[in-house]
Coordinates of C-alpha atoms and ligand atoms in Angstrom, one line a residue:
M292 CA 3.7 -20.6 2.5
L293 CA 0.7 -19.5 3.9
D294 CA 0.1 -15.6 2.6
S295 CA -2.2 -15.5 -0.9
A296 CA 1.1 -16.6 -2.8
S297 CA 0.0 -19.8 -1.8
R298 CA -3.6 -21.0 -3.2
A299 CA -2.9 -19.0 -6.8
G300 CA 0.7 -20.2 -7.3
A301 CA 2.4 -17.2 -7.8
P302 CA 4.9 -14.3 -5.4
A303 CA 4.1 -13.5 -1.8
G304 CA 1.4 -10.7 -1.1
H305 CA 1.7 -6.8 -1.4
G306 CA 4.5 -5.4 -0.8
T307 CA 6.0 -9.2 0.4
G308 CA 7.9 -9.7 -3.1
A309 CA 9.6 -12.2 -4.8
G310 CA 8.6 -16.0 -3.6
P311 CA 10.1 -18.5 -1.7
E312 CA 12.6 -16.2 -0.7
S313 CA 9.8 -14.1 1.7
I314 CA 9.3 -15.0 5.3
T315 CA 6.4 -17.2 5.7
T316 CA 3.9 -16.2 7.9
G317 CA 4.1 -19.7 9.5
Q318 CA 7.6 -18.9 10.5
I319 CA 6.9 -16.2 12.6
M320 CA 3.3 -16.7 14.2
G321 CA 3.6 -20.9 14.3
S322 CA 0.8 -22.1 13.3
H323 CA -2.3 -21.9 15.0
L324 CA -4.7 -18.9 14.0
S325 CA -7.2 -17.5 16.3
T326 CA -9.8 -14.8 15.1
T327 CA -11.0 -14.1 17.6
V328 CA -11.5 -10.7 17.7
A329 CA -13.0 -9.1 20.9
E330 CA -17.4 -7.8 20.2
G331 CA -17.8 -3.5 21.6
L332 CA -14.5 -2.7 22.2
A333 CA -13.7 0.8 22.5
F334 CA -10.8 1.3 20.9
M335 CA -8.4 4.6 21.6
Q336 CA -6.5 6.9 19.1
I337 CA -3.0 7.8 20.9
V338 CA -1.9 11.6 21.2
D339 CA 1.3 12.0 22.6
G340 CA 2.2 8.9 24.7
R341 CA -1.2 8.6 26.2
K342 CA -4.3 7.0 24.6
V343 CA -6.9 9.8 24.2
D344 CA -10.8 10.4 22.8
S345 CA -11.4 12.7 20.4
L346 CA -12.5 16.2 22.3
S347 CA -16.1 16.1 21.4
G348 CA -16.1 12.6 22.9
E349 CA -17.6 11.3 19.5
R350 CA -16.9 7.5 17.7
I351 CA -17.3 6.0 15.0
D352 CA -18.6 2.6 14.6
V353 CA -16.5 -0.3 12.8
A354 CA -18.7 -2.6 10.4
C355 CA -17.1 -5.8 9.5
P356 CA -18.0 -6.3 5.6
S357 CA -18.0 -9.6 5.6
D358 CA -21.3 -8.9 7.4
G359 CA -21.8 -5.4 8.7
K360 CA -21.9 -6.1 11.5
V361 CA -20.3 -3.9 13.9
F362 CA -18.1 -5.0 15.8
A363 CA -15.7 -1.9 17.2
S364 CA -15.4 1.8 18.0
I365 CA -13.4 4.3 17.0
P366 CA -12.7 8.0 17.9
A367 CA -13.4 10.3 15.5
S368 CA -11.7 13.7 15.6
G369 CA -12.0 16.6 13.6
S370 CA -9.6 19.8 13.2
A371 CA -8.6 20.7 17.3
D372 CA -7.1 17.1 17.8
V373 CA -5.8 17.3 15.3
D374 CA -4.1 20.7 16.5
T375 CA -3.1 18.6 19.5
A376 CA -0.6 15.8 18.2
V377 CA 0.3 18.1 16.0
K378 CA 1.4 20.2 18.1
A379 CA 3.0 17.5 20.5
A380 CA 4.8 16.0 17.8
H381 CA 6.6 19.4 16.6
T382 CA 7.5 19.6 20.3
A383 CA 9.0 16.2 19.7
F384 CA 11.3 16.4 17.7
S385 CA 12.4 20.4 18.7
E386 CA 12.6 19.3 21.9
G387 CA 12.2 15.9 23.2
P388 CA 14.8 13.1 23.0
W389 CA 13.8 11.4 20.0
S390 CA 15.9 14.3 18.4
R391 CA 19.1 13.6 19.9
M392 CA 18.9 10.0 20.2
P393 CA 21.6 8.4 17.7
A394 CA 20.6 6.9 14.4
F395 CA 22.1 3.5 15.8
E396 CA 18.8 4.4 19.3
R397 CA 15.8 4.6 16.9
G398 CA 16.7 1.6 14.3
R399 CA 17.1 -0.8 18.0
L400 CA 13.4 1.0 18.6
L401 CA 12.2 -0.7 15.5
T402 CA 13.4 -3.7 15.8
R403 CA 12.2 -3.6 19.4
L404 CA 8.9 -2.9 17.2
F405 CA 9.7 -6.0 14.3
N406 CA 10.0 -8.8 17.9
L407 CA 7.4 -7.1 19.4
I408 CA 4.5 -7.2 16.0
G409 CA 6.2 -11.3 15.7
E410 CA 4.7 -12.3 19.6
H411 CA 1.4 -10.2 19.1
G412 CA 1.6 -11.6 14.8
D413 CA -2.2 -13.1 15.4
E414 CA -4.2 -10.6 17.1
L415 CA -2.9 -8.4 14.1
A416 CA -3.7 -10.1 11.4
A417 CA -7.1 -11.3 12.4
L418 CA -8.3 -7.9 13.6
E419 CA -7.1 -7.0 10.5
S420 CA -8.3 -9.4 8.2
R421 CA -11.9 -8.5 10.4
D422 CA -11.8 -5.2 10.1
T423 CA -10.6 -5.0 6.7
G424 CA -11.9 -8.8 5.9
K425 CA -10.0 -10.0 3.8
P426 CA -9.2 -13.3 4.0
V427 CA -6.8 -14.8 7.0
R428 CA -4.5 -16.3 5.0
Q429 CA -3.6 -12.4 3.4
G430 CA -4.0 -10.4 6.4
K431 CA -0.5 -13.2 7.7
A432 CA 1.5 -12.3 5.1
D433 CA 0.3 -8.6 6.0
V434 CA 1.5 -9.0 9.4
A435 CA 4.9 -11.2 6.7
A436 CA 5.6 -8.1 4.9
T437 CA 4.8 -5.8 8.3
M438 CA 8.0 -6.9 9.5
R439 CA 9.6 -7.0 6.9
Y440 CA 8.8 -2.8 6.7
Y441 CA 10.4 -2.4 10.5
E442 CA 13.2 -5.0 11.1
F443 CA 14.4 -3.8 7.0
Y444 CA 13.6 0.7 8.6
G445 CA 16.2 -0.5 12.4
G446 CA 18.9 -1.9 10.3
A447 CA 19.0 0.6 7.3
A448 CA 18.7 3.4 10.2
D449 CA 22.3 4.1 11.0
K450 CA 22.9 3.6 7.9
M451 CA 21.7 6.6 6.0
H452 CA 25.1 9.9 5.2
G453 CA 25.9 12.2 2.7
D454 CA 29.1 12.7 0.6
T455 CA 32.1 15.1 1.5
I456 CA 32.0 16.8 -2.3
P457 CA 35.7 19.0 -3.7
F458 CA 35.4 22.4 -3.5
L459 CA 36.6 25.6 -3.7
N460 CA 40.9 25.0 -2.5
G461 CA 40.7 26.4 1.1
Y462 CA 36.5 24.9 1.6
T463 CA 35.2 21.7 3.4
A464 CA 32.1 21.2 1.8
L465 CA 30.0 18.3 3.0
T466 CA 26.2 16.9 3.1
L467 CA 23.9 15.9 6.8
R468 CA 20.8 14.2 5.4
E469 CA 18.4 15.5 7.8
P470 CA 14.7 14.7 8.2
H471 CA 12.0 16.9 7.2
G472 CA 10.1 17.8 11.4
V473 CA 6.7 15.9 11.3
V474 CA 5.3 13.8 8.6
A475 CA 2.1 13.6 7.9
G476 CA 1.2 10.5 6.8
I477 CA -2.5 9.7 5.1
I478 CA -3.3 5.8 4.9
P479 CA -5.9 4.2 2.5
W480 CA -8.0 1.1 4.6
N481 CA -7.0 -1.5 1.7
Y482 CA -3.6 -2.8 3.0
P483 CA -3.4 -0.4 6.3
L484 CA -1.0 -2.4 8.4
Q485 CA 2.0 -2.6 5.0
I486 CA 1.5 0.7 4.4
L487 CA 2.0 2.3 7.3
A488 CA 5.3 0.4 8.1
R489 CA 6.7 1.8 4.5
V490 CA 5.5 4.9 6.7
A491 CA 5.8 5.0 9.8
G492 CA 9.8 2.6 8.6
A493 CA 11.6 5.8 6.7
A494 CA 10.0 8.2 7.9
L495 CA 11.1 7.1 11.4
A496 CA 14.7 5.5 11.3
M497 CA 15.8 9.2 9.4
G498 CA 14.4 10.9 12.9
N499 CA 10.7 12.7 11.4
T500 CA 7.6 12.1 14.0
L501 CA 4.4 11.0 12.3
V502 CA 0.8 11.6 13.0
V503 CA -1.5 9.4 11.0
K504 CA -4.1 9.1 10.1
P505 CA -5.2 6.0 8.8
A506 CA -9.1 5.6 6.7
E507 CA -11.8 5.4 9.1
D508 CA -13.3 1.6 7.7
A509 CA -9.5 0.6 8.5
S510 CA -7.9 2.2 11.6
L511 CA -7.5 -0.8 14.7
S512 CA -4.9 -2.0 13.5
T513 CA -2.4 1.3 13.7
I514 CA -3.8 1.9 16.6
R515 CA -2.9 -1.3 18.0
I516 CA 0.7 -0.5 16.1
A517 CA 1.0 3.2 18.0
E518 CA 0.4 0.8 20.8
L519 CA 3.5 -0.9 20.7
A520 CA 5.4 1.6 19.1
L521 CA 5.2 2.4 23.3
E522 CA 5.7 -0.5 25.1
A523 CA 9.0 -0.5 22.6
G524 CA 9.8 2.7 24.3
F525 CA 9.9 5.1 22.0
P526 CA 9.3 8.6 23.4
A527 CA 5.6 10.1 23.9
G528 CA 4.5 12.8 20.8
V529 CA 7.1 10.9 18.3
F530 CA 4.1 8.0 17.1
N531 CA 0.7 9.7 17.4
V532 CA -2.9 8.3 15.1
I533 CA -5.2 10.4 15.0
T534 CA -8.3 8.8 13.7
G535 CA -12.0 10.1 12.3
Y536 CA -13.2 11.3 8.9
G537 CA -11.1 12.4 5.5
A538 CA -12.4 15.4 5.6
E539 CA -11.8 16.2 9.0
A540 CA -8.9 15.1 10.5
G541 CA -6.9 14.3 7.8
A542 CA -8.0 17.7 5.1
A543 CA -7.6 19.3 8.8
L544 CA -3.6 17.3 9.0
S545 CA -2.3 18.1 5.9
A546 CA -3.1 21.9 6.1
H547 CA -1.1 22.3 9.3
P548 CA 1.2 24.9 9.4
L549 CA 3.2 22.9 11.8
V550 CA 3.3 19.3 9.4
D551 CA 6.8 19.3 7.8
Y552 CA 6.3 17.0 4.8
V553 CA 2.4 14.1 3.9
T554 CA 2.9 11.3 3.1
F555 CA -0.1 10.2 1.0
T556 CA -1.8 6.3 -0.4
G557 CA -5.4 6.3 -2.0
S558 CA -7.1 7.6 -5.1
P559 CA -5.9 11.0 -7.4
L560 CA -9.0 13.0 -6.8
T561 CA -8.1 13.3 -3.1
G562 CA -4.5 12.9 -3.7
T563 CA -5.0 17.1 -5.7
R564 CA -6.7 17.5 -2.2
I565 CA -4.0 17.1 -0.4
Q566 CA -1.7 18.9 -2.2
Q567 CA -3.7 21.6 -3.5
A568 CA -3.4 21.2 1.3
A569 CA -0.5 20.8 1.4
A570 CA 1.1 23.7 -1.1
V571 CA -0.4 26.4 0.7
N572 CA 1.5 25.7 3.3
N573 CA 4.8 24.9 0.7
R574 CA 5.7 21.5 2.1
G575 CA 6.9 18.4 0.4
V576 CA 4.4 15.7 -0.4
T577 CA 5.2 12.1 -2.0
M578 CA 1.8 10.1 -3.9
E579 CA 0.9 7.2 -4.1
L580 CA -1.7 7.2 -6.6
G581 CA -2.9 4.0 -7.4
G582 CA -2.3 2.9 -11.0
K583 CA -3.6 0.5 -14.3
S584 CA -1.4 -1.9 -14.3
P585 CA -0.8 -4.0 -17.7
Q586 CA 1.0 -7.7 -17.8
I587 CA 2.1 -8.2 -21.0
V588 CA 1.6 -11.7 -22.3
F589 CA 3.9 -12.9 -25.8
A590 CA 3.4 -15.1 -27.6
D591 CA 7.5 -17.3 -26.8
A592 CA 6.3 -17.0 -22.4
D593 CA 6.0 -19.9 -20.2
L594 CA 2.1 -20.2 -19.8
D595 CA 2.0 -22.1 -17.7
A596 CA 4.4 -19.5 -15.0
A597 CA 2.5 -16.5 -16.6
L598 CA -1.2 -18.2 -15.3
P599 CA -1.7 -17.9 -11.9
V600 CA 0.5 -14.9 -11.2
L601 CA -2.3 -13.2 -13.8
V602 CA -5.0 -14.9 -12.0
N603 CA -3.6 -14.0 -7.9
A604 CA -2.9 -9.9 -10.2
I605 CA -5.3 -9.4 -9.7
I606 CA -8.0 -10.9 -7.2
Q607 CA -5.3 -10.8 -4.4
N608 CA -7.4 -8.6 -2.1
G609 CA -10.2 -8.8 -3.4
G610 CA -8.5 -6.1 -6.7
Q611 CA -8.2 -3.4 -3.8
T612 CA -4.9 -3.1 -4.8
C613 CA -3.0 -0.1 -6.0
S614 CA -0.8 -2.5 -7.7
A615 CA -2.8 -4.9 -8.9
G616 CA -3.0 -6.2 -12.2
S617 CA -6.1 -4.7 -14.8
R618 CA -5.0 -5.4 -17.4
V619 CA -3.5 -8.5 -19.8
L620 CA -2.0 -7.6 -23.4
I621 CA -2.3 -11.5 -25.0
E622 CA 0.1 -11.3 -28.2
K623 CA -2.4 -12.2 -31.0
P624 CA -1.1 -16.1 -31.1
V625 CA -1.8 -17.2 -27.7
Y626 CA -4.9 -15.0 -27.5
E627 CA -7.3 -17.7 -27.4
A628 CA -5.5 -20.3 -26.0
V629 CA -4.7 -18.0 -22.8
A630 CA -8.3 -16.3 -22.7
T631 CA -9.4 -19.9 -22.3
A632 CA -7.6 -21.4 -19.4
L633 CA -8.6 -17.5 -18.0
E634 CA -11.8 -18.2 -18.2
E635 CA -11.7 -21.8 -16.2
R636 CA -9.6 -20.3 -13.7
F637 CA -12.0 -17.7 -13.1
S638 CA -15.1 -19.1 -13.4
K639 CA -14.2 -21.3 -10.0
L640 CA -13.3 -18.2 -8.0
V641 CA -15.5 -18.2 -4.8
A642 CA -15.2 -15.0 -2.4
G643 CA -16.5 -15.3 0.9
P644 CA -15.8 -14.3 4.8
H645 CA -13.0 -12.7 5.8
D646 CA -12.1 -16.6 7.8
A647 CA -14.1 -18.9 5.4
D648 CA -10.3 -17.9 3.6
L649 CA -11.7 -18.6 0.2
D650 CA -9.7 -17.3 -3.2
L651 CA -11.1 -13.5 -2.4
G652 CA -12.5 -12.1 0.4
P653 CA -15.6 -8.9 0.3
M654 CA -14.7 -5.8 -0.7
I655 CA -14.1 -2.7 1.9
N656 CA -17.9 -1.3 1.8
R657 CA -21.3 -1.0 0.4
K658 CA -19.7 1.9 -1.5
Q659 CA -16.6 0.2 -2.8
M660 CA -18.5 -2.9 -3.9
E661 CA -21.8 -0.9 -6.0
R662 CA -18.1 0.9 -7.2
V663 CA -16.8 -1.7 -8.6
T664 CA -21.1 -3.5 -9.8
G665 CA -21.3 -0.4 -11.6
Y666 CA -18.5 -0.5 -13.7
V667 CA -19.1 -4.8 -13.9
A668 CA -23.0 -3.4 -15.4
A669 CA -21.9 -0.9 -17.7
A670 CA -18.8 -2.3 -19.1
E671 CA -21.6 -5.3 -20.0
E672 CA -24.1 -2.7 -21.0
A673 CA -21.1 -1.4 -23.1
G674 CA -21.6 -4.7 -24.3
I675 CA -17.9 -5.9 -24.0
P676 CA -18.1 -9.6 -23.3
V677 CA -17.2 -11.3 -20.0
L678 CA -15.8 -13.9 -20.8
A679 CA -16.5 -15.9 -16.9
R680 CA -17.4 -14.5 -13.8
G681 CA -16.2 -16.5 -10.0
S682 CA -19.3 -16.6 -7.8
V683 CA -20.1 -15.3 -3.8
H684 CA -20.4 -18.5 -1.3
A685 CA -23.9 -19.9 -0.4
D686 CA -23.6 -19.5 2.9
A687 CA -21.8 -16.2 2.5
P688 CA -24.1 -13.7 5.1
A689 CA -26.1 -11.4 2.9
G690 CA -25.1 -7.8 4.9
G691 CA -21.5 -8.3 3.7
Y692 CA -19.5 -6.6 1.2
Y693 CA -20.1 -9.2 -2.0
A694 CA -18.6 -9.2 -5.4
P695 CA -17.9 -12.0 -7.4
P696 CA -14.6 -12.3 -10.2
V697 CA -15.7 -11.0 -13.7
L698 CA -13.4 -11.4 -16.2
F699 CA -13.6 -9.1 -19.5
G700 CA -12.7 -10.3 -23.4
S701 CA -12.2 -8.2 -26.6
V702 CA -12.2 -4.8 -23.9
D703 CA -12.1 -1.3 -26.6
P704 CA -8.8 0.7 -25.6
Q705 CA -10.6 3.0 -24.5
A706 CA -13.5 1.5 -22.3
A707 CA -13.7 2.5 -18.8
I708 CA -12.7 -0.5 -17.0
A709 CA -9.6 -0.4 -19.5
Q710 CA -8.5 3.5 -18.2
E711 CA -10.1 3.6 -14.7
E712 CA -8.7 2.6 -11.1
V713 CA -11.3 -0.1 -11.1
F714 CA -10.3 -1.2 -7.6
G715 CA -11.4 -4.3 -7.6
P716 CA -11.8 -8.4 -8.9
V717 CA -12.5 -7.5 -12.3
L718 CA -10.1 -8.3 -15.2
S719 CA -9.3 -6.7 -19.3
L720 CA -7.7 -8.7 -22.0
F721 CA -6.7 -6.9 -24.7
A722 CA -5.3 -8.9 -28.3
F723 CA -1.8 -6.8 -29.4
D724 CA 0.5 -7.1 -33.2
G725 CA 3.6 -7.3 -32.0
E726 CA 6.4 -5.6 -29.4
E727 CA 5.5 -2.4 -30.6
E728 CA 1.6 -1.8 -30.3
A729 CA 2.6 -3.8 -26.7
I730 CA 4.1 -1.7 -25.4
R731 CA 1.9 1.3 -26.4
L732 CA -0.9 -0.1 -25.4
A733 CA 0.1 -1.0 -21.7
N734 CA 1.3 3.4 -22.0
S735 CA -2.4 4.0 -23.5
T736 CA -3.3 4.3 -19.8
E737 CA -2.8 8.0 -17.1
Y738 CA -1.2 5.8 -14.6
G739 CA 2.0 4.3 -14.9
L740 CA 3.3 2.8 -11.5
V741 CA 3.6 -1.6 -12.0
A742 CA 4.2 -3.8 -15.4
G743 CA 4.4 -7.5 -16.3
V744 CA 6.5 -8.7 -19.1
W745 CA 6.2 -13.2 -20.0
T746 CA 8.4 -13.2 -22.1
R747 CA 11.4 -16.0 -23.1
D748 CA 13.9 -13.5 -25.5
G749 CA 16.3 -12.2 -23.1
A750 CA 16.4 -8.7 -25.7
R751 CA 13.0 -8.5 -25.7
Q752 CA 13.5 -8.2 -21.6
H753 CA 15.4 -5.7 -21.4
R754 CA 13.8 -3.4 -24.1
V755 CA 10.3 -3.6 -22.9
A756 CA 10.7 -2.8 -19.4
K757 CA 12.9 -0.1 -20.0
R758 CA 10.5 2.2 -23.0
V759 CA 7.4 0.6 -20.3
R760 CA 6.3 3.3 -18.4
A761 CA 5.9 2.1 -14.7
G762 CA 8.0 2.5 -11.6
Q763 CA 8.5 -1.1 -10.8
V764 CA 8.4 -3.6 -14.0
F765 CA 8.7 -7.6 -13.1
V766 CA 10.2 -9.6 -16.3
N767 CA 8.5 -13.6 -15.8
G768 CA 7.5 -12.4 -12.5
Y769 CA 4.6 -9.5 -10.8
G770 CA 4.8 -8.9 -7.0
A771 CA 1.9 -6.8 -6.9
G772 CA 4.5 -3.6 -5.4
G773 CA 6.6 -7.1 -4.0
G774 CA 10.1 -6.6 -1.6
I775 CA 10.5 -4.3 1.0
E776 CA 13.7 -3.5 -0.3
L777 CA 12.8 -2.1 -4.1
P778 CA 12.1 1.1 -4.9
F779 CA 8.2 1.8 -5.0
G780 CA 6.1 4.7 -7.3
G781 CA 4.9 6.1 -10.1
F782 CA 5.1 7.8 -12.7
K783 CA 2.0 9.9 -14.9
K784 CA -1.1 10.0 -12.6
S785 CA -0.2 7.6 -9.7
G786 CA 2.4 9.8 -8.5
H787 CA 5.6 11.2 -7.2
G788 CA 8.5 10.3 -4.6
R789 CA 9.7 6.2 -3.7
E790 CA 8.7 4.1 -0.8
K791 CA 10.1 1.6 -0.2
G792 CA 13.5 0.8 -0.1
F793 CA 16.9 2.5 0.6
E794 CA 15.1 5.0 -1.1
A795 CA 12.5 6.1 0.8
L796 CA 14.8 7.5 3.9
F797 CA 15.1 10.1 0.5
D798 CA 12.0 10.8 0.5
M799 CA 12.0 11.3 4.5
S800 CA 14.9 14.3 5.3
A801 CA 16.9 16.0 3.5
T802 CA 19.6 17.1 2.2
K803 CA 21.9 20.6 4.7
T804 CA 25.2 22.0 2.6
I805 CA 27.6 22.8 5.4
V806 CA 30.2 24.5 3.7
F807 CA 34.0 25.6 6.7
N808 CA 36.4 28.8 5.5
H809 CA 38.9 27.4 6.8
G810 CA 42.1 29.3 4.5
Ligands
NAP103 P1 -9.4 7.6 -0.6 O1 -10.5 9.1 0.0 O2 -8.0 8.4 -2.1 O3 -8.8 8.9 1.0 C1 -7.3 7.4 1.0 C2 -6.8 7.9 2.5 O4 -7.6 9.1 2.1 C3 -8.0 7.5 3.3 O5 -7.5 7.8 4.9 C4 -8.9 8.6 3.7 O6 -9.6 9.2 5.0 C5 -8.4 9.9 3.3 N1 -9.1 10.9 3.2 C6 -10.1 11.7 2.8 N2 -10.0 13.0 1.9 C7 -8.6 13.5 2.3 C8 -8.8 14.3 2.6 N3 -10.3 16.0 2.2 N4 -7.7 15.0 2.8 C9 -7.3 14.2 3.7 N5 -7.6 12.8 3.8 C10 -8.7 12.3 2.7 O7 -10.6 6.9 -0.7 P2 -11.4 6.1 -0.9 O8 -13.2 7.2 -1.0 O9 -11.8 5.5 -0.1 O10 -11.4 5.2 -2.1 C11 -12.0 5.6 -3.0 C12 -10.9 5.1 -4.5 O11 -10.0 5.7 -4.0 C13 -11.4 3.9 -4.8 O12 -12.0 3.0 -5.3 C14 -9.5 3.5 -5.3 O13 -10.0 3.5 -6.3 C15 -8.9 4.9 -5.0 N6 -8.5 3.6 -3.4 C16 -7.1 4.1 -4.0 C17 -5.8 3.4 -3.4 C18 -4.5 3.2 -3.8 O14 -4.0 2.4 -2.4 N7 -4.1 3.6 -4.4 C19 -6.0 3.2 -2.3 C20 -7.3 3.0 -0.9 C21 -8.5 3.1 -2.4 P3 -11.3 8.2 5.3 O15 -11.3 7.1 4.6 O16 -11.3 8.1 6.5 O17 -11.9 9.3 4.5
MG104 MG1 -13.6 -2.3 8.9

């Protein structure tokens, strides 16, 4: 396998899920990956089927996190650009050929996009890696997962149907699943290709039109996918992309009165702002807001199987993963053994530029690097013991945003690194005594996204999986949101609504009930 899984021996990349049966990028793209991305490219956004600059002509420089050097630029759009894009999407929804297209034809368009992404797999993986700093094998894993989304939703488009409902004599009642209309997708910078795919796949399968605002730090692959969607034959106005700053383009999009539904992945604070904006128009939202996900290791666990997965779950994508396994709870009899084994592994981890393909790449930007090193410094100051620290490769460019992985032991469950989402390669270990304490600790943060349970006791597997408050629970494994087919989303502060799998199609549509009185 060519994804991050192969290095740490864990399940494949974010969203790719469950291991050996996952498609490998090698199968899709051949063994060669060109990591060359042309310099100085001026990317355009996609509005109403055309590549356009921002109305003001203002642009944002795009830097590579591996060296901090500018290599491209994107339009800096504001509310006027957003207005044009939303109106195009609204017209495409209410008047265009899209709304008259049978579901199976929407599915065929998604399948055509799947094929085009395969043809451009090398290019997209290289672009994603350069834009976000993620190791190239993670870029490849992301392309493979992205393809699965379009493949899955291409196949699902004509399989979502309503019900007939037994009602009063003389009546027939039935339901239809109808698209919301214009869906706004606000996408973060950590897995742009994949998160766009889970939004666009489900939204377009159900017949919505789309306006996407990627993060200004990672917009390039979103633009390329929208270009490929045009090539695939999606009608003008169906798949629009507006680039710009969150506080400008993002805020204008979430507040636009012609947007019918908003889906967002990112921080809880921005999620609150977006919900407030959407609430003014009384529109529905899906919120995927991150986590502080625990892995619970009982004394009877298969530790050889668990260890590489525990490491990978926090260093994959530099820990910048909403479903990162950032807390490991260890039953007391095996605490020392697990801590020592993790220490050994952590001290060997090396961060470096994306094209060196080391254990992890840089953080996305300076702010994120400082956030991570700030959390580490504060924890050290508070006296939390550092068990091990990885390194930054000696040849890593000085301008890059590197944060070495850090392992903390015996962490106070109330400490900031135990409660808050660091979004970096920082792992906290906790000791527990028995099942009750494990569950209490697992549920002791405001988040509830993913959890891992490691035990050979079958009855305990069921008990613990049911009592942990998390949208996904993996028993004797950990999938970092894994599996395109698997519903994904949070409890508590991790958000609401579900993406991925067939279930996402419910979020991306609304039920219409029709009642016939035939006497
Ligand atoms: P963020 O503010 O939540 O950004 C996510 C997306 O929202 C980006 O596209 C951003 O655009 C946009 N945005 C920002 N302000 C907005 C507004 N007022 N209205 C509408 N859209 C807006 O995340 P961040 O500041 O980049 O990262 C901060 C922290 O968020 C991280 O350290 C991490 O803890 C968390 N995070 C979580 C996830 C996740 O997958 N759950 C992903 C990313 C970040 P711009 O980037 O262009 O401003
Ligand atoms: Mg970038």
